[in-house]
mmCIF file with all atom_site columns, C-alpha atoms in Angstrom:
data_model
loop_
_atom_site.group_PDB
_atom_site.id
_atom_site.type_symbol
_atom_site.label_atom_id
_atom_site.label_alt_id
_atom_site.label_comp_id
_atom_site.label_asym_id
_atom_site.label_entity_id
_atom_site.label_seq_id
_atom_site.pdbx_PDB_ins_code
_atom_site.Cartn_x
_atom_site.Cartn_y
_atom_site.Cartn_z
_atom_site.occupancy
_atom_site.B_iso_or_equiv
_atom_site.pdbx_formal_charge
_atom_site.auth_seq_id
_atom_site.auth_comp_id
_atom_site.auth_asym_id
_atom_site.auth_atom_id
_atom_site.pdbx_PDB_model_num
ATOM 1   C CA . MET T 1 1   ? 9.489   5.012   6.455   1.00 39.00 ? 1057 MET T CA 1
ATOM 2   C CA . SER T 1 2   ? 7.350   2.405   8.136   1.00 51.00 ? 1058 SER T CA 1
ATOM 3   C CA . THR T 1 3   ? 3.574   2.496   8.172   1.00 57.00 ? 1059 THR T CA 1
ATOM 4   C CA . ASN T 1 4   ? 2.664   6.158   8.433   1.00 65.00 ? 1060 ASN T CA 1
ATOM 5   C CA . PRO T 1 5   ? -0.076  6.976   10.986  1.00 67.00 ? 1061 PRO T CA 1
ATOM 6   C CA . LEU T 1 6   ? -1.630  9.291   8.392   1.00 68.00 ? 1062 LEU T CA 1
ATOM 7   C CA . LEU T 1 7   ? -2.106  6.254   6.168   1.00 73.00 ? 1063 LEU T CA 1
ATOM 8   C CA . LYS T 1 8   ? -4.659  4.654   8.491   1.00 73.00 ? 1064 LYS T CA 1
ATOM 9   C CA . GLY T 1 9   ? -7.568  6.773   7.270   1.00 76.00 ? 1065 GLY T CA 1
ATOM 10  C CA . THR T 1 10  ? -6.838  6.061   3.622   1.00 86.00 ? 1066 THR T CA 1
ATOM 11  C CA . LEU T 1 11  ? -5.824  2.412   3.795   1.00 91.00 ? 1067 LEU T CA 1
ATOM 12  C CA . GLN T 1 12  ? -9.253  1.097   2.798   1.00 91.00 ? 1068 GLN T CA 1
ATOM 13  C CA . THR T 1 13  ? -9.326  3.417   -0.215  1.00 92.00 ? 1069 THR T CA 1
ATOM 14  C CA . ILE T 1 14  ? -5.839  2.266   -1.246  1.00 93.00 ? 1070 ILE T CA 1
ATOM 15  C CA . ILE T 1 15  ? -6.857  -1.386  -0.968  1.00 94.00 ? 1071 ILE T CA 1
ATOM 16  C CA . LEU T 1 16  ? -10.039 -0.865  -2.988  1.00 94.00 ? 1072 LEU T CA 1
ATOM 17  C CA . LYS T 1 17  ? -8.138  0.989   -5.722  1.00 94.00 ? 1073 LYS T CA 1
ATOM 18  C CA . LEU T 1 18  ? -5.423  -1.679  -5.933  1.00 95.00 ? 1074 LEU T CA 1
ATOM 19  C CA . LEU T 1 19  ? -8.054  -4.392  -6.231  1.00 96.00 ? 1075 LEU T CA 1
ATOM 20  C CA . GLU T 1 20  ? -9.909  -2.424  -8.877  1.00 94.00 ? 1076 GLU T CA 1
ATOM 21  C CA . ASP T 1 21  ? -6.674  -2.164  -10.876 1.00 94.00 ? 1077 ASP T CA 1
ATOM 22  C CA . ASN T 1 22  ? -5.536  -5.766  -10.294 1.00 95.00 ? 1078 ASN T CA 1
ATOM 23  C CA . SER T 1 23  ? -8.826  -7.712  -10.021 1.00 91.00 ? 1079 SER T CA 1
ATOM 24  C CA . GLN T 1 24  ? -7.511  -10.009 -7.256  1.00 95.00 ? 1080 GLN T CA 1
ATOM 25  C CA . MET T 1 25  ? -4.561  -9.937  -4.885  1.00 96.00 ? 1081 MET T CA 1
ATOM 26  C CA . TYR T 1 26  ? -3.337  -11.695 -1.739  1.00 96.00 ? 1082 TYR T CA 1
ATOM 27  C CA . GLY T 1 27  ? -2.181  -9.832  1.360   1.00 95.00 ? 1083 GLY T CA 1
ATOM 28  C CA . TYR T 1 28  ? 1.579   -9.980  0.853   1.00 94.00 ? 1084 TYR T CA 1
ATOM 29  C CA . GLU T 1 29  ? 1.102   -8.966  -2.770  1.00 96.00 ? 1085 GLU T CA 1
ATOM 30  C CA . ILE T 1 30  ? -0.770  -5.846  -1.623  1.00 96.00 ? 1086 ILE T CA 1
ATOM 31  C CA . THR T 1 31  ? 2.043   -4.870  0.748   1.00 95.00 ? 1087 THR T CA 1
ATOM 32  C CA . GLN T 1 32  ? 4.637   -5.337  -1.994  1.00 96.00 ? 1088 GLN T CA 1
ATOM 33  C CA . LYS T 1 33  ? 2.619   -3.344  -4.542  1.00 96.00 ? 1089 LYS T CA 1
ATOM 34  C CA . VAL T 1 34  ? 2.317   -0.398  -2.143  1.00 94.00 ? 1090 VAL T CA 1
ATOM 35  C CA . LYS T 1 35  ? 6.049   -0.599  -1.434  1.00 94.00 ? 1091 LYS T CA 1
ATOM 36  C CA . GLU T 1 36  ? 6.803   -0.722  -5.174  1.00 95.00 ? 1092 GLU T CA 1
ATOM 37  C CA . ILE T 1 37  ? 4.500   2.168   -6.115  1.00 94.00 ? 1093 ILE T CA 1
ATOM 38  C CA . THR T 1 38  ? 5.876   4.394   -3.335  1.00 92.00 ? 1094 THR T CA 1
ATOM 39  C CA . ALA T 1 39  ? 9.512   3.419   -3.967  1.00 94.00 ? 1095 ALA T CA 1
ATOM 40  C CA . GLY T 1 40  ? 9.672   1.961   -0.460  1.00 91.00 ? 1096 GLY T CA 1
ATOM 41  C CA . GLU T 1 41  ? 8.422   5.112   1.283   1.00 89.00 ? 1097 GLU T CA 1
ATOM 42  C CA . ILE T 1 42  ? 5.256   3.418   2.549   1.00 89.00 ? 1098 ILE T CA 1
ATOM 43  C CA . LYS T 1 43  ? 5.460   -0.062  3.996   1.00 89.00 ? 1099 LYS T CA 1
ATOM 44  C CA . LEU T 1 44  ? 2.240   -1.681  5.131   1.00 90.00 ? 1100 LEU T CA 1
ATOM 45  C CA . THR T 1 45  ? 2.484   -3.936  8.138   1.00 90.00 ? 1101 THR T CA 1
ATOM 46  C CA . GLU T 1 46  ? 0.362   -7.038  8.535   1.00 89.00 ? 1102 GLU T CA 1
ATOM 47  C CA . GLY T 1 47  ? -1.059  -5.423  11.663  1.00 90.00 ? 1103 GLY T CA 1
ATOM 48  C CA . ALA T 1 48  ? -2.443  -2.578  9.571   1.00 91.00 ? 1104 ALA T CA 1
ATOM 49  C CA . LEU T 1 49  ? -3.376  -4.459  6.402   1.00 94.00 ? 1105 LEU T CA 1
ATOM 50  C CA . TYR T 1 50  ? -5.318  -7.473  7.626   1.00 94.00 ? 1106 TYR T CA 1
ATOM 51  C CA . PRO T 1 51  ? -7.751  -5.623  9.931   1.00 94.00 ? 1107 PRO T CA 1
ATOM 52  C CA . ALA T 1 52  ? -8.537  -3.289  7.008   1.00 93.00 ? 1108 ALA T CA 1
ATOM 53  C CA . LEU T 1 53  ? -9.093  -6.266  4.677   1.00 95.00 ? 1109 LEU T CA 1
ATOM 54  C CA . HIS T 1 54  ? -11.330 -7.987  7.232   1.00 95.00 ? 1110 HIS T CA 1
ATOM 55  C CA . LYS T 1 55  ? -13.360 -4.807  7.766   1.00 94.00 ? 1111 LYS T CA 1
ATOM 56  C CA . LEU T 1 56  ? -13.880 -4.365  4.011   1.00 94.00 ? 1112 LEU T CA 1
ATOM 57  C CA . GLU T 1 57  ? -14.928 -8.002  3.772   1.00 95.00 ? 1113 GLU T CA 1
ATOM 58  C CA . ALA T 1 58  ? -17.372 -7.619  6.698   1.00 95.00 ? 1114 ALA T CA 1
ATOM 59  C CA . GLU T 1 59  ? -18.854 -4.548  4.975   1.00 93.00 ? 1115 GLU T CA 1
ATOM 60  C CA . GLY T 1 60  ? -19.482 -6.621  1.849   1.00 94.00 ? 1116 GLY T CA 1
ATOM 61  C CA . LEU T 1 61  ? -16.958 -4.733  -0.302  1.00 94.00 ? 1117 LEU T CA 1
ATOM 62  C CA . LEU T 1 62  ? -14.522 -7.647  -0.664  1.00 96.00 ? 1118 LEU T CA 1
ATOM 63  C CA . GLU T 1 63  ? -14.833 -11.368 -1.041  1.00 96.00 ? 1119 GLU T CA 1
ATOM 64  C CA . THR T 1 64  ? -12.171 -13.993 -0.536  1.00 96.00 ? 1120 THR T CA 1
ATOM 65  C CA . PHE T 1 65  ? -11.239 -17.273 -2.100  1.00 96.00 ? 1121 PHE T CA 1
ATOM 66  C CA . THR T 1 66  ? -8.300  -19.614 -1.711  1.00 95.00 ? 1122 THR T CA 1
ATOM 67  C CA . GLU T 1 67  ? -5.989  -21.300 -4.170  1.00 93.00 ? 1123 GLU T CA 1
ATOM 68  C CA . ILE T 1 68  ? -3.159  -23.762 -3.733  1.00 93.00 ? 1124 ILE T CA 1
ATOM 69  C CA . VAL T 1 69  ? 0.120   -22.174 -4.863  1.00 89.00 ? 1125 VAL T CA 1
ATOM 70  C CA . ASP T 1 70  ? 3.378   -24.108 -4.432  1.00 92.00 ? 1126 ASP T CA 1
ATOM 71  C CA . ASN T 1 71  ? 1.587   -26.580 -2.116  1.00 93.00 ? 1127 ASN T CA 1
ATOM 72  C CA . ARG T 1 72  ? 0.417   -23.725 0.131   1.00 92.00 ? 1128 ARG T CA 1
ATOM 73  C CA . VAL T 1 73  ? -3.036  -22.258 0.556   1.00 92.00 ? 1129 VAL T CA 1
ATOM 74  C CA . ARG T 1 74  ? -3.126  -18.631 -0.530  1.00 94.00 ? 1130 ARG T CA 1
ATOM 75  C CA . LYS T 1 75  ? -6.083  -16.388 0.364   1.00 96.00 ? 1131 LYS T CA 1
ATOM 76  C CA . TYR T 1 76  ? -7.035  -13.906 -2.347  1.00 97.00 ? 1132 TYR T CA 1
ATOM 77  C CA . TYR T 1 77  ? -9.191  -10.820 -2.084  1.00 97.00 ? 1133 TYR T CA 1
ATOM 78  C CA . ARG T 1 78  ? -11.324 -9.294  -4.829  1.00 96.00 ? 1134 ARG T CA 1
ATOM 79  C CA . LEU T 1 79  ? -13.991 -6.639  -5.034  1.00 95.00 ? 1135 LEU T CA 1
ATOM 80  C CA . THR T 1 80  ? -17.632 -7.558  -4.773  1.00 94.00 ? 1136 THR T CA 1
ATOM 81  C CA . GLU T 1 81  ? -20.043 -5.746  -7.069  1.00 92.00 ? 1137 GLU T CA 1
ATOM 82  C CA . GLU T 1 82  ? -20.771 -3.334  -4.222  1.00 92.00 ? 1138 GLU T CA 1
ATOM 83  C CA . GLY T 1 83  ? -17.041 -2.829  -3.662  1.00 91.00 ? 1139 GLY T CA 1
ATOM 84  C CA . GLY T 1 84  ? -16.487 -2.118  -7.340  1.00 90.00 ? 1140 GLY T CA 1
ATOM 85  C CA . ASN T 1 85  ? -19.264 0.450   -7.281  1.00 88.00 ? 1141 ASN T CA 1
ATOM 86  C CA . GLY T 1 86  ? -17.812 2.092   -4.166  1.00 86.00 ? 1142 GLY T CA 1
ATOM 87  C CA . VAL T 1 87  ? -14.275 2.702   -5.432  1.00 89.00 ? 1143 VAL T CA 1
ATOM 88  C CA . ALA T 1 88  ? -15.104 5.936   -7.288  1.00 87.00 ? 1144 ALA T CA 1
ATOM 89  C CA . SER T 1 89  ? -16.858 7.477   -4.286  1.00 88.00 ? 1145 SER T CA 1
ATOM 90  C CA . LYS T 1 90  ? -13.958 6.522   -1.976  1.00 87.00 ? 1146 LYS T CA 1
ATOM 91  C CA . LEU T 1 91  ? -11.509 8.123   -4.411  1.00 89.00 ? 1147 LEU T CA 1
ATOM 92  C CA . ASP T 1 92  ? -13.676 11.264  -4.582  1.00 89.00 ? 1148 ASP T CA 1
ATOM 93  C CA . GLU T 1 93  ? -13.745 11.419  -0.770  1.00 88.00 ? 1149 GLU T CA 1
ATOM 94  C CA . ALA T 1 94  ? -9.950  11.049  -0.621  1.00 87.00 ? 1150 ALA T CA 1
ATOM 95  C CA . GLN T 1 95  ? -9.428  13.788  -3.213  1.00 88.00 ? 1151 GLN T CA 1
ATOM 96  C CA . ALA T 1 96  ? -11.780 16.154  -1.386  1.00 90.00 ? 1152 ALA T CA 1
ATOM 97  C CA . PHE T 1 97  ? -9.872  15.517  1.846   1.00 88.00 ? 1153 PHE T CA 1
ATOM 98  C CA . ILE T 1 98  ? -6.526  16.135  0.133   1.00 86.00 ? 1154 ILE T CA 1
ATOM 99  C CA . ASP T 1 99  ? -7.870  19.382  -1.330  1.00 88.00 ? 1155 ASP T CA 1
ATOM 100 C CA . GLN T 1 100 ? -9.033  20.568  2.105   1.00 89.00 ? 1156 GLN T CA 1
ATOM 101 C CA . LEU T 1 101 ? -5.755  19.532  3.714   1.00 86.00 ? 1157 LEU T CA 1
ATOM 102 C CA . GLN T 1 102 ? -3.833  21.532  1.115   1.00 87.00 ? 1158 GLN T CA 1
ATOM 103 C CA . LEU T 1 103 ? -5.941  24.589  1.952   1.00 88.00 ? 1159 LEU T CA 1
ATOM 104 C CA . LEU T 1 104 ? -5.457  24.141  5.685   1.00 89.00 ? 1160 LEU T CA 1
ATOM 105 C CA . LEU T 1 105 ? -1.705  23.647  5.412   1.00 89.00 ? 1161 LEU T CA 1
ATOM 106 C CA . ASN T 1 106 ? -1.304  26.213  2.653   1.00 81.00 ? 1162 ASN T CA 1
ATOM 107 C CA . LEU T 1 107 ? 0.330   23.677  0.359   1.00 69.00 ? 1163 LEU T CA 1
ATOM 108 C CA . LYS T 1 108 ? 0.636   24.161  -3.351  1.00 70.00 ? 1164 LYS T CA 1
ATOM 109 C CA . PRO T 1 109 ? -1.721  21.831  -5.224  1.00 65.00 ? 1165 PRO T CA 1
ATOM 110 C CA . THR T 1 110 ? 0.015   19.251  -7.344  1.00 62.00 ? 1166 THR T CA 1
ATOM 111 C CA . THR T 1 111 ? -0.286  19.616  -11.101 1.00 63.00 ? 1167 THR T CA 1
ATOM 112 C CA . LYS T 1 112 ? -2.075  16.826  -12.868 1.00 57.00 ? 1168 LYS T CA 1
#
Protein backbone atom coordinates (compact mmCIF):
# COMPACT_ATOMS: atom_id res chain seq x y z
CA MET A 1 0.00 0.00 0.00
CA SER A 2 1.38 3.39 -0.88
CA THR A 3 0.64 6.53 1.08
CA ASN A 4 -2.95 6.18 2.23
CA PRO A 5 -5.12 9.30 1.77
CA LEU A 6 -6.52 8.70 5.25
CA LEU A 7 -2.99 9.14 6.59
CA LYS A 8 -2.84 12.83 5.64
CA GLY A 9 -4.81 14.01 8.67
CA THR A 10 -2.67 12.05 11.10
CA LEU A 11 0.77 12.51 9.56
CA GLN A 12 1.76 15.38 11.85
CA THR A 13 0.76 13.35 14.91
CA ILE A 14 2.79 10.37 13.65
CA ILE A 15 5.84 12.57 13.08
CA LEU A 16 5.58 14.17 16.52
CA LYS A 17 5.25 10.77 18.21
CA LEU A 18 8.22 9.31 16.32
CA LEU A 19 10.35 12.29 17.29
CA GLU A 20 9.24 12.02 20.90
CA ASP A 21 10.30 8.37 20.90
CA ASN A 22 13.56 8.88 18.97
CA SER A 23 14.67 12.40 20.00
CA GLN A 24 15.95 13.27 16.50
CA MET A 25 15.49 11.82 13.03
CA TYR A 26 16.12 12.75 9.40
CA GLY A 27 13.45 12.51 6.70
CA TYR A 28 14.42 9.20 5.12
CA GLU A 29 14.78 7.68 8.58
CA ILE A 30 11.18 8.70 9.36
CA THR A 31 9.88 7.05 6.19
CA GLN A 32 11.78 3.85 6.96
CA LYS A 33 10.58 3.76 10.58
CA VAL A 34 6.94 4.06 9.48
CA LYS A 35 7.49 1.32 6.90
CA GLU A 36 9.14 -0.89 9.54
CA ILE A 37 6.47 -0.35 12.21
CA THR A 38 3.63 -1.04 9.75
CA ALA A 39 5.37 -4.02 8.13
CA GLY A 40 5.41 -2.14 4.83
CA GLU A 41 1.67 -1.39 4.81
CA ILE A 42 2.20 2.37 5.02
CA LYS A 43 4.86 4.00 2.90
CA LEU A 44 5.36 7.73 3.27
CA THR A 45 6.33 9.59 0.14
CA GLU A 46 8.64 12.57 0.18
CA GLY A 47 5.75 14.58 -1.25
CA ALA A 48 3.71 13.87 1.87
CA LEU A 49 6.46 13.90 4.49
CA TYR A 50 8.41 17.07 3.78
CA PRO A 51 5.45 19.48 3.62
CA ALA A 52 4.29 18.09 6.98
CA LEU A 53 7.78 18.53 8.46
CA HIS A 54 8.01 22.09 7.13
CA LYS A 55 4.57 22.95 8.51
CA LEU A 56 5.49 21.60 11.96
CA GLU A 57 8.71 23.60 11.83
CA ALA A 58 6.85 26.78 10.81
CA GLU A 59 4.45 26.24 13.73
CA GLY A 60 7.40 26.10 16.12
CA LEU A 61 6.92 22.42 17.01
CA LEU A 62 10.13 21.21 15.34
CA GLU A 63 13.60 22.55 14.91
CA THR A 64 16.26 21.43 12.48
CA PHE A 65 19.99 21.07 12.48
CA THR A 66 22.48 19.57 10.07
CA GLU A 67 25.33 17.13 10.47
CA ILE A 68 27.89 15.79 8.04
CA VAL A 69 27.43 12.02 7.63
CA ASP A 70 29.58 10.14 5.11
CA ASN A 71 30.66 13.47 3.56
CA ARG A 72 27.01 14.47 3.02
CA VAL A 73 24.93 17.05 4.83
CA ARG A 74 22.02 15.43 6.63
CA LYS A 75 19.14 17.54 7.98
CA TYR A 76 17.73 16.32 11.30
CA TYR A 77 14.46 17.20 12.95
CA ARG A 78 13.74 17.27 16.68
CA LEU A 79 10.94 18.52 18.87
CA THR A 80 11.06 21.99 20.34
CA GLU A 81 9.86 22.39 23.92
CA GLU A 82 6.47 23.43 22.55
CA GLY A 83 6.44 20.39 20.26
CA GLY A 84 7.27 18.09 23.15
CA ASN A 85 4.43 19.57 25.17
CA GLY A 86 2.01 19.16 22.26
CA VAL A 87 2.53 15.45 21.59
CA ALA A 88 0.14 14.25 24.32
CA SER A 89 -2.69 16.51 23.15
CA LYS A 90 -2.19 15.41 19.52
CA LEU A 91 -2.32 11.77 20.61
CA ASP A 92 -5.48 12.45 22.64
CA GLU A 93 -7.07 14.11 19.59
CA ALA A 94 -6.14 11.13 17.40
CA GLN A 95 -7.58 8.65 19.90
CA ALA A 96 -10.82 10.62 20.21
CA PHE A 97 -11.13 10.64 16.41
CA ILE A 98 -10.48 6.89 16.21
CA ASP A 99 -13.11 6.29 18.89
CA GLN A 100 -15.68 8.36 16.97
CA LEU A 101 -14.79 6.67 13.70
CA GLN A 102 -15.31 3.26 15.30
CA LEU A 103 -18.76 4.36 16.45
CA LEU A 104 -19.68 5.73 13.03
CA LEU A 105 -18.49 2.64 11.18
CA ASN A 106 -19.72 0.25 13.84
CA LEU A 107 -16.27 -1.27 14.25
CA LYS A 108 -15.26 -3.30 17.25
CA PRO A 109 -12.84 -1.36 19.45
CA THR A 110 -9.39 -2.87 19.66
CA THR A 111 -8.36 -4.38 22.98
CA LYS A 112 -5.46 -2.72 24.69
